[in-house]
XYZ file of C-alpha atoms in Angstrom:
679
model
C -72.116 -16.076 52.654
C -69.347 -14.587 54.550
C -69.226 -14.617 58.429
C -69.823 -10.941 58.696
C -72.888 -11.107 56.400
C -74.247 -14.058 58.280
C -73.802 -12.166 61.550
C -75.670 -9.039 60.499
C -78.386 -11.230 58.891
C -78.862 -12.669 62.432
C -78.712 -9.479 64.380
C -81.714 -7.196 65.371
C -81.523 -3.890 67.277
C -85.080 -3.215 68.498
C -86.913 -1.172 71.106
C -90.111 -1.704 73.049
C -92.258 1.558 73.321
C -95.678 2.216 74.569
C -97.716 4.582 76.722
C -97.397 4.105 80.419
C -99.206 0.977 81.777
C -99.700 -0.598 78.331
C -97.609 -3.542 79.424
C -94.393 -2.900 77.879
C -92.140 -3.997 80.670
C -94.262 -6.992 81.207
C -93.914 -7.897 77.598
C -90.116 -7.405 77.780
C -89.963 -9.674 80.874
C -91.777 -12.472 78.858
C -89.320 -12.070 76.072
C -86.435 -12.571 78.484
C -88.059 -15.741 79.810
C -88.913 -17.298 76.376
C -85.356 -16.360 75.041
C -83.886 -18.048 78.075
C -82.242 -14.938 79.377
C -84.289 -15.296 82.627
C -85.334 -18.538 84.277
C -88.062 -16.877 86.158
C -90.492 -14.020 85.039
C -90.224 -10.785 86.852
C -93.521 -8.894 87.534
C -93.836 -5.098 87.831
C -96.336 -5.355 90.789
C -93.927 -7.489 92.695
C -90.991 -5.037 92.083
C -88.701 -7.892 90.773
C -88.408 -7.179 87.129
C -85.002 -7.634 85.324
C -85.312 -4.438 83.224
C -86.614 -2.055 85.983
C -83.536 -2.662 88.349
C -83.271 0.912 89.640
C -84.635 1.117 93.139
C -86.896 4.014 92.233
C -88.357 2.116 89.288
C -89.153 -0.798 91.628
C -90.678 1.459 94.336
C -92.813 3.333 91.863
C -93.697 0.463 89.546
C -92.670 2.335 86.298
C -89.779 2.376 83.883
C -87.673 5.566 84.472
C -84.528 4.561 82.445
C -84.204 2.844 79.197
C -82.526 -0.505 79.753
C -80.607 -2.514 77.241
C -80.195 -6.423 77.141
C -79.130 -8.958 74.751
C -81.083 -12.042 73.941
C -81.252 -14.839 71.299
C -84.209 -16.356 69.500
C -84.109 -19.063 66.969
C -80.411 -18.273 65.993
C -80.827 -14.552 65.882
C -79.250 -12.138 68.405
C -81.662 -9.377 69.496
C -80.383 -6.287 71.183
C -83.423 -4.895 73.028
C -83.944 -1.583 74.627
C -86.947 -1.380 77.084
C -87.940 2.436 77.249
C -90.127 4.328 79.600
C -93.814 5.045 78.820
C -94.205 8.203 80.997
C -93.936 11.592 79.130
C -91.559 12.979 81.679
C -88.899 10.626 80.540
C -89.521 10.811 76.846
C -85.862 11.699 76.191
C -85.118 8.052 76.958
C -87.392 6.997 74.071
C -86.085 9.683 71.836
C -82.353 8.699 72.158
C -83.207 5.015 71.910
C -85.144 5.265 68.656
C -82.204 7.342 67.226
C -80.018 4.280 67.279
C -82.392 1.431 66.857
C -83.209 -0.426 63.570
C -86.698 -1.397 64.478
C -89.397 -1.269 67.244
C -92.221 -3.217 68.963
C -95.067 -0.747 69.777
C -97.302 -2.257 72.669
C -100.882 -1.138 72.695
C -103.332 -1.530 75.469
C -106.129 -3.781 74.221
C -108.651 -1.661 76.193
C -107.334 1.892 75.918
C -105.988 1.626 72.424
C -103.922 4.377 71.012
C -103.037 6.646 74.007
C -101.366 10.067 74.121
C -97.851 8.866 74.815
C -98.143 6.031 72.166
C -98.878 8.695 69.612
C -95.919 10.817 70.649
C -93.542 7.864 70.574
C -95.039 6.917 67.170
C -94.200 10.315 65.721
C -90.613 9.996 67.167
C -90.309 6.575 65.292
C -91.647 8.526 62.224
C -88.944 11.222 62.743
C -86.110 8.526 62.719
C -87.919 6.320 60.141
C -87.841 3.211 62.311
C -89.942 0.344 61.022
C -92.452 -1.028 63.586
C -94.644 -4.081 64.413
C -97.635 -3.581 66.703
C -98.545 -5.841 69.629
C -102.023 -5.462 70.940
C -101.574 -6.454 74.631
C -104.110 -7.050 77.490
C -106.598 -8.794 75.365
C -107.751 -10.687 78.450
C -108.908 -7.549 80.018
C -112.644 -6.601 80.413
C -113.407 -4.177 77.507
C -110.485 -5.257 75.312
C -111.392 -4.989 71.569
C -108.576 -5.991 69.081
C -110.492 -4.604 65.883
C -111.253 -1.317 67.620
C -107.505 -0.842 68.467
C -106.601 -1.631 64.792
C -109.151 0.972 63.686
C -107.786 3.468 66.165
C -104.154 3.017 64.816
C -105.433 3.706 61.181
C -107.420 6.812 62.374
C -105.031 8.389 64.832
C -101.658 7.349 63.516
C -102.466 7.461 59.864
C -100.940 4.112 59.048
C -102.144 1.055 57.357
C -102.518 -1.456 60.164
C -102.306 -5.069 58.928
C -103.493 -7.762 61.201
C -101.344 -10.900 60.973
C -103.632 -12.609 63.571
C -107.105 -12.695 64.995
C -107.774 -13.237 68.664
C -109.454 -16.433 69.748
C -111.919 -15.718 72.593
C -112.484 -12.306 74.048
C -111.648 -10.763 77.421
C -111.551 -13.423 80.211
C -111.984 -16.101 77.533
C -108.968 -15.045 75.308
C -106.888 -18.067 74.882
C -105.033 -17.833 71.579
C -104.716 -16.382 68.151
C -105.387 -17.400 64.381
C -102.181 -17.204 62.307
C -103.666 -15.698 59.113
C -100.555 -16.490 56.965
C -100.575 -20.192 57.836
C -104.250 -20.456 58.573
C -103.809 -22.238 61.857
C -104.779 -21.651 65.433
C -102.125 -21.009 68.298
C -103.632 -21.947 71.537
C -102.383 -21.539 75.069
C -104.235 -23.894 77.326
C -102.712 -22.716 80.651
C -101.339 -19.419 82.003
C -98.045 -21.154 82.667
C -95.289 -19.579 80.629
C -93.371 -22.898 80.588
C -96.228 -24.602 78.629
C -95.620 -24.025 74.854
C -98.686 -23.017 72.627
C -100.601 -25.765 71.062
C -101.197 -25.800 67.167
C -104.706 -26.503 66.192
C -107.259 -25.980 63.288
C -108.875 -22.576 63.090
C -112.121 -22.699 65.212
C -115.248 -23.108 63.045
C -116.835 -20.036 64.360
C -114.050 -18.008 63.123
C -113.178 -19.610 59.865
C -115.176 -17.383 57.592
C -113.739 -14.156 59.362
C -110.250 -15.656 59.126
C -110.577 -16.359 55.383
C -111.824 -12.717 54.688
C -108.935 -11.312 56.937
C -106.329 -13.450 55.218
C -107.718 -12.270 51.706
C -107.241 -8.689 52.780
C -103.798 -9.485 54.221
C -102.659 -11.207 50.971
C -104.055 -8.537 48.790
C -102.138 -5.943 50.756
C -98.808 -7.506 50.829
C -98.479 -8.908 47.352
C -98.398 -5.457 46.002
C -94.751 -5.175 47.311
C -93.372 -7.341 44.582
C -94.350 -7.299 40.914
C -93.638 -10.901 40.243
C -95.762 -12.040 43.282
C -98.486 -9.635 42.384
C -98.747 -10.959 38.912
C -98.895 -14.560 40.088
C -101.652 -13.662 42.473
C -103.637 -11.847 39.899
C -103.374 -14.991 37.696
C -104.958 -16.900 40.431
C -101.894 -18.954 41.371
C -101.238 -19.879 44.911
C -98.611 -17.654 46.690
C -96.064 -19.502 48.763
C -95.641 -18.778 52.470
C -92.060 -17.737 51.727
C -93.002 -15.317 49.177
C -95.765 -13.840 51.326
C -93.312 -13.451 54.139
C -90.722 -11.830 51.833
C -93.497 -9.308 50.712
C -94.654 -8.593 54.283
C -90.873 -7.818 55.264
C -90.395 -5.676 52.357
C -93.572 -3.613 53.066
C -92.675 -3.347 56.831
C -89.175 -2.057 56.111
C -90.705 0.510 53.608
C -93.301 1.621 56.223
C -96.002 0.760 53.515
C -97.833 -0.827 56.447
C -97.605 -1.950 60.057
C -98.035 -5.728 60.890
C -100.233 -6.109 63.949
C -100.245 -9.066 66.397
C -102.489 -9.986 69.344
C -101.751 -11.305 72.947
C -101.802 -10.981 76.607
C -98.246 -10.713 77.999
C -99.382 -11.152 81.608
C -101.125 -14.322 80.656
C -98.090 -15.410 78.664
C -100.002 -15.467 75.499
C -98.694 -14.409 72.116
C -95.076 -13.600 72.971
C -93.437 -16.396 71.088
C -95.157 -15.262 67.707
C -94.066 -11.759 68.546
C -90.479 -12.880 68.708
C -90.832 -14.734 65.467
C -92.193 -11.643 63.861
C -89.233 -9.460 65.149
C -86.878 -11.866 63.552
C -88.973 -12.224 60.269
C -90.155 -8.655 59.667
C -87.776 -6.096 61.440
C -84.530 -4.992 59.801
C -81.046 -6.101 60.416
C -78.234 -3.439 60.738
C -77.536 -1.556 57.473
C -80.744 -2.841 55.914
C -82.688 0.329 56.288
C -80.092 3.002 56.383
C -81.033 6.562 56.767
C -77.686 7.941 57.761
C -74.767 8.853 55.364
C -74.682 6.304 52.651
C -71.236 5.156 53.793
C -72.685 3.829 57.072
C -73.649 0.455 55.736
C -72.776 -1.664 58.698
C -69.512 -2.719 57.043
C -67.221 -4.154 59.894
C -64.192 -3.663 57.840
C -64.823 0.070 57.065
C -63.486 3.015 59.131
C -65.012 3.238 62.583
C -68.021 5.315 63.293
C -70.520 5.208 66.146
C -73.030 7.334 68.001
C -73.042 7.878 71.766
C -76.613 8.048 72.857
C -76.598 7.671 76.578
C -74.401 8.139 79.537
C -74.843 6.527 82.965
C -72.826 6.299 86.143
C -72.697 2.945 87.782
C -70.157 0.545 89.528
C -67.918 0.638 86.386
C -67.648 4.427 86.412
C -69.262 6.385 83.750
C -70.472 4.110 81.087
C -71.267 5.431 77.604
C -73.803 3.551 75.490
C -72.804 3.498 71.786
C -74.285 2.289 68.520
C -71.609 1.147 66.211
C -72.582 1.983 62.660
C -69.441 0.681 60.812
C -65.984 -0.585 61.642
C -64.741 -2.055 64.840
C -63.927 -0.793 68.362
C -61.431 -2.602 70.322
C -60.696 -2.471 74.215
C -58.009 0.145 74.646
C -58.518 1.883 71.263
C -58.267 5.630 70.761
C -61.314 7.209 69.117
C -61.877 10.709 67.848
C -64.990 12.634 69.166
C -66.049 14.528 65.961
C -68.414 16.583 67.984
C -65.614 18.078 70.369
C -62.616 17.581 68.162
C -60.861 15.625 70.827
C -59.278 12.231 71.013
C -60.612 9.853 73.701
C -59.582 6.383 74.885
C -61.611 3.333 75.413
C -60.573 1.279 78.450
C -63.088 -1.465 78.327
C -66.174 -2.594 76.287
C -69.215 -4.365 77.466
C -72.220 -6.322 76.216
C -75.062 -5.281 78.348
C -77.577 -7.409 80.106
C -79.712 -4.931 82.027
C -77.742 -4.312 85.418
C -75.069 -7.063 84.440
C -72.374 -6.457 82.012
C -70.062 -8.931 80.086
C -66.675 -7.767 79.000
C -65.746 -8.112 75.427
C -62.604 -7.706 73.445
C -64.286 -5.622 70.749
C -67.495 -4.206 69.252
C -68.411 -4.680 65.524
C -70.643 -2.738 63.171
C -74.302 -3.194 64.250
C -73.549 -3.621 67.976
C -75.279 -1.605 70.706
C -73.127 -1.941 73.851
C -71.411 0.006 76.735
C -67.873 1.521 76.751
C -65.911 2.817 79.800
C -63.122 5.468 79.650
C -64.834 8.327 77.660
C -64.472 11.609 79.679
C -65.914 14.381 77.438
C -68.457 12.282 75.431
C -72.084 13.268 75.912
C -75.455 12.162 74.448
C -75.409 12.742 70.657
C -71.737 12.862 70.125
C -70.183 11.167 67.168
C -67.125 8.884 67.634
C -65.020 8.082 64.600
C -61.827 7.066 62.994
C -59.808 10.311 63.141
C -58.479 9.793 59.486
C -62.147 9.267 58.238
C -64.255 11.481 60.325
C -68.104 11.619 59.955
C -70.713 13.713 61.772
C -73.936 11.857 62.636
C -77.284 13.426 63.185
C -77.548 14.440 66.762
C -80.292 13.747 69.139
C -82.747 16.495 69.685
C -83.655 17.435 73.174
C -86.939 19.104 74.171
C -86.910 22.308 76.277
C -87.916 21.834 79.855
C -91.391 23.299 80.972
C -91.145 23.198 84.790
C -88.657 24.471 87.393
C -87.941 23.925 91.125
C -85.551 25.709 93.323
C -83.181 23.465 95.234
C -80.958 24.485 98.036
C -78.354 22.398 99.842
C -79.025 21.949 103.531
C -75.501 22.172 104.789
C -72.328 23.704 103.751
C -70.926 20.266 103.063
C -73.897 19.694 100.748
C -73.158 22.905 99.001
C -69.735 21.675 97.784
C -71.356 18.393 96.655
C -74.250 19.748 94.844
C -72.574 21.303 91.815
C -70.650 18.042 91.213
C -73.720 15.852 91.560
C -75.843 18.138 89.292
C -73.121 17.988 86.487
C -73.174 14.126 86.811
C -77.000 14.091 86.436
C -76.954 16.534 83.526
C -74.476 14.177 81.744
C -76.975 11.386 82.152
C -80.207 13.239 81.418
C -79.691 15.986 78.783
C -83.536 16.824 79.160
C -82.624 18.303 82.637
C -81.289 21.918 82.867
C -79.569 23.854 85.723
C -79.310 27.674 86.152
C -78.724 30.169 88.798
C -81.597 32.628 89.286
C -80.195 36.159 88.741
C -82.230 37.800 91.377
C -82.435 35.275 94.235
C -79.123 33.462 93.518
C -81.021 30.149 93.883
C -80.095 27.160 91.919
C -83.040 26.223 89.547
C -83.405 22.537 88.251
C -85.650 22.379 85.292
C -87.192 19.415 83.523
C -90.110 17.944 81.500
C -92.551 17.462 84.522
C -93.148 17.067 88.195
C -92.356 13.262 88.305
C -88.937 13.857 86.560
C -87.929 16.558 88.942
C -89.239 14.441 91.961
C -87.136 11.511 90.799
C -84.093 13.836 90.112
C -84.284 15.119 93.600
C -84.470 11.644 95.032
C -81.475 10.737 93.050
C -79.527 13.569 94.473
C -80.173 12.282 97.964
C -80.001 8.575 97.408
C -77.192 8.228 94.843
C -75.053 11.238 95.389
C -75.760 11.782 99.135
C -76.728 15.538 98.743
C -79.621 16.433 100.895
C -81.456 19.499 99.523
C -84.497 21.704 100.243
C -86.999 21.775 97.219
C -89.191 24.744 96.511
C -92.583 24.378 94.925
C -92.767 23.526 91.274
C -92.908 26.640 89.013
C -93.808 27.054 85.351
C -90.864 27.341 82.982
C -92.168 30.471 81.165
C -90.545 31.942 78.011
C -90.438 35.353 76.472
C -90.707 36.494 72.944
C -91.099 39.721 70.807
C -94.014 40.569 68.703
C -92.737 43.387 66.509
C -89.565 44.497 64.809
C -87.064 46.888 66.186
C -83.837 48.290 65.306
C -81.232 49.695 67.672
C -77.895 51.540 67.197
C -75.579 50.957 70.228
C -72.016 52.109 70.920
C -70.090 50.382 73.682
C -67.196 52.757 74.697
C -65.059 52.520 77.837
C -61.913 54.337 78.545
C -59.860 53.843 81.741
C -56.186 53.850 82.587
C -55.252 51.001 80.174
C -56.557 49.992 76.868
C -60.065 51.045 76.196
C -63.158 49.196 74.786
C -64.935 50.042 71.746
C -67.627 48.381 69.610
C -70.440 49.878 67.515
C -73.379 47.864 66.376
C -76.667 48.336 64.402
C -78.978 45.530 65.274
C -82.446 44.384 63.933
C -84.649 42.206 66.035
C -87.582 40.549 64.430
C -90.096 37.911 65.671
C -90.127 34.281 64.268
C -92.978 31.615 64.109
C -93.591 29.788 67.412
C -91.052 27.003 68.023
C -88.438 28.520 65.611
C -86.022 29.257 68.451
C -83.192 31.836 67.740
C -81.720 32.677 64.466
C -78.525 34.891 63.970
C -77.931 36.767 60.603
C -74.853 38.957 59.833
C -75.555 41.302 57.049
C -72.545 43.766 57.732
C -70.434 44.255 54.690
C -67.242 45.842 53.687
C -65.367 44.859 56.753
C -67.381 47.145 58.984
C -67.053 44.433 61.564
C -64.009 42.193 61.330
C -64.970 38.603 60.950
C -63.355 37.326 64.175
C -65.775 39.460 66.252
C -68.896 38.213 64.788
C -69.156 34.909 66.955
C -68.734 37.212 69.995
C -71.868 39.273 68.824
C -73.921 36.087 68.531
C -72.680 34.960 71.913
C -73.549 38.295 73.574
C -77.133 38.070 72.139
C -77.592 34.499 73.315
C -76.322 35.339 76.741
C -78.573 38.444 77.102
C -81.600 36.497 75.887
C -81.334 34.067 78.741
C -82.808 36.806 80.874
C -85.680 38.381 79.076
C -86.815 42.118 79.535
C -90.432 41.455 80.395
C -90.200 39.092 83.261
C -86.754 37.727 83.276
C -87.418 34.562 81.397
C -85.312 33.131 78.373
C -86.382 34.865 75.069
C -87.044 32.573 72.093
C -88.508 32.699 68.585
C -86.723 35.714 67.326
C -84.171 36.681 64.611
C -81.211 39.029 65.381
C -79.663 40.621 62.275
C -76.355 42.547 62.355
C -76.988 45.429 59.910
C -73.818 47.565 60.370
C -71.257 48.535 62.809
C -67.600 49.848 63.213
C -64.577 49.110 65.372
C -61.433 50.571 66.625
C -57.985 49.171 65.561
C -56.663 49.096 69.133
C -59.630 49.385 71.379
C -61.928 46.799 69.784
C -62.111 43.184 70.979
C -64.358 40.124 71.274
C -65.377 41.129 74.724
C -66.241 44.642 73.575
C -68.570 43.403 70.853
C -70.085 40.617 73.347
C -70.942 43.474 75.649
C -72.252 45.574 73.040
C -74.472 42.916 71.601
C -75.964 42.057 74.995
C -76.847 45.760 75.629
C -78.256 46.192 72.060
C -80.481 43.073 72.548
C -81.797 44.338 75.793
C -82.636 47.832 74.390
C -83.980 46.310 71.224
C -86.159 43.682 72.962
C -87.684 46.390 75.194
C -88.805 48.190 72.051
C -90.145 45.167 70.288
C -93.195 44.695 72.317
C -92.141 41.817 74.539
C -94.610 38.946 75.439
C -94.539 36.096 77.930
C -95.185 32.612 76.747
C -96.530 29.799 78.835
C -96.420 26.046 78.117
C -99.630 24.574 77.003
C -100.302 20.922 77.763
C -102.291 18.389 75.620
C -104.542 16.554 78.292
C -106.533 13.494 77.995
C -109.055 12.594 80.708
C -110.685 9.238 80.929
C -113.920 9.486 83.169
C -117.150 7.734 83.909
C -119.877 9.097 81.951
C -121.781 10.350 84.944
C -118.765 12.725 85.870
C -118.332 14.001 82.301
C -119.985 17.367 82.862
C -117.889 17.944 86.039
C -114.664 17.123 84.293
C -115.319 19.529 81.192
C -116.465 22.274 83.606
C -113.379 22.016 85.602
C -111.261 22.069 82.558
C -112.893 25.362 81.423
C -112.143 26.900 84.802
C -108.516 26.068 84.295
C -108.454 28.003 81.191
C -108.776 24.827 79.192
C -109.839 24.370 75.531
C -111.725 21.158 75.187
C -111.153 19.798 71.641
C -113.219 16.726 71.673
C -114.814 13.802 73.491
C -115.241 10.083 72.447
C -116.454 6.991 74.063
C -114.116 4.192 75.089
C -116.137 1.164 76.391
C -118.361 2.609 79.193
C -116.032 5.691 79.735
C -115.812 9.086 78.281
C -112.456 10.373 76.876
C -112.009 14.177 76.998
C -109.099 15.834 75.071
C -108.221 19.315 75.833
C -105.297 21.910 75.833
C -104.603 23.479 79.249
C -101.903 25.918 80.522
C -99.468 23.918 82.621
C -99.834 26.413 85.528
C -103.482 25.276 85.924
C -102.592 21.639 86.091
C -100.560 21.603 89.266
C -102.154 19.145 91.699
C -104.863 18.268 89.217
C -104.711 14.364 89.883
C -105.912 14.921 93.531
C -108.796 17.247 92.411
C -109.832 14.954 89.687
C -109.856 11.822 92.031
C -111.974 13.823 94.628
C -114.328 14.914 91.924
C -114.857 11.303 90.564
C -114.491 9.356 93.665
C -111.200 8.069 92.389
C -112.687 6.716 89.173
C -111.040 8.969 86.587
C -107.438 9.176 85.301
C -105.640 11.483 83.077
C -102.271 11.914 81.163
C -100.800 15.016 79.645
C -97.653 16.051 77.608
C -96.424 19.376 76.194
C -98.176 20.690 73.268
C -96.764 24.224 72.528
C -96.065 27.528 73.933
C -98.773 30.249 73.744
C -98.978 33.955 74.764
C -99.932 34.163 78.491
C -102.912 36.427 79.383
C -102.176 39.992 80.374
C -102.969 39.304 84.010
C -100.452 36.344 83.979
C -97.824 38.742 82.514
C -98.552 41.499 84.999
C -98.247 39.057 87.895
C -94.971 37.642 86.741
C -93.424 41.156 86.102
C -94.465 42.412 89.450
């Protein structure tokens, strides 16, 4: 076995993902302790975790930024990314999963499959990332391992395969049954420095464990014909063969292994690390990119930039190297911009600490310094062997705030600070309001915007006045229209001439914007066509109904004409913008509002009040279920009606209810809303 092959076999790039408060960061902190990266355990409630090192994270007790760290377990290097669980910061999960080979999904043993867990799971499906599940908090009152496994199968549509059974329940949870080896792993103390004790399976669990193991073996032997034949003949299948089948099925997403534990009580983390090494892929083993990206360190260089952060080293860009090598001082080609850039330094990242390296090799996830024009999702490559990797999708913002600098000095610094923040977080958007001239900051939720404003003040030293959060409405058209427009301007010098025939047609919700050129016979020279598209895109940013961006429409250029001397790209861009405005006004424009998927967990005696309140907020209640002694209500509600909801919910339920929400879709706003916005 070559050195390079050995290195890849002993490398895992994984992420830890979950709903907020499922115990994700607590699990990660235990991983750091058991792997020797930390000599003490950081606690979220104490504000001293290694991974949540940003002051705002420690102050709020939540993860805001994904953080990377390198650890080692049983001879295997694990590059681990801890991601946020709050929906407002979902871009961090999105771009992390894009470059990871595997993931550990943490589930709350009481709550089970929560909304953000489901969202993150679908992202992992999108990027085809193999996963293992860790059912956490089994020491909590109401925890139920079997119910969480059933919820995974029902809500996520996966074959959830328990590798363990919990020993004891709730406050008596003390260990797990290892079904593959039919042994008990028992933690006698909460002390993390005390290793687990191997024991016989408790007598009261023996029959259940035998049945569970039989189901486990039956499910995994199907992954290999020879093993299946041996099993059908009644032969004893070796542990190594079972593990090989389990690994194969996990990588193929045939099933998801499920483990049990309580990270806070230091129970179940060592077996979880063993499962990461045994069942999650090494670089290049599950490859969904170009077939050439096989993690070969001797192939031409190719990498994806997936995050940009500003720190004491300057702007650091996090990259995933898919093939080849990247040395300090090397020149790289940005295939997304067509420009060359130079790498001044490369670092192995350990949360907020960085270890300088001479080079990165295929499979590495690390930080580089020196890139000036590289953004999230850009491909870096060898100029003589360019490739273009799949970019990272960024959701549209749903909420706006107006920000104004308090002083003239802050005015000069605000633009620079905002540009730096947009480089770091592509889910933020900035624009100038055409009517008021205000700077509008847009994002995924109130918390993200609150954190961003605090960052402006604390990190960039820019003091701003912030307006009330506003809904980020959109516009669309509901009928087809055709418009014929001639842009003609003659003054002292050269004139301007462009003639266009344009058709606008609605698209399905979520389709965005589609541009089609059907002009023929050189009616419009090819070099002017991009200017037409640019003019339509620019005009669509200010819709005709209420001034919001127009989406979900197709613009088709049917015909046109030009003048040899007076036509130009500018003339066609202006003509296209005017034609769009005229055509959109004829196409029955509508205003769209963001609709949120809301989940409320409430004591049963407040259920009627909660449902009635959601209806008053124009909510559509979709279902209700029981979760322990609480009721769970799911609904879709317009975002506008959810401002300040947490305070009202707490008052209505004496502080006993909680909720979470995330963007579901855009839908047509009622007539009265459209009239109020257009006024």
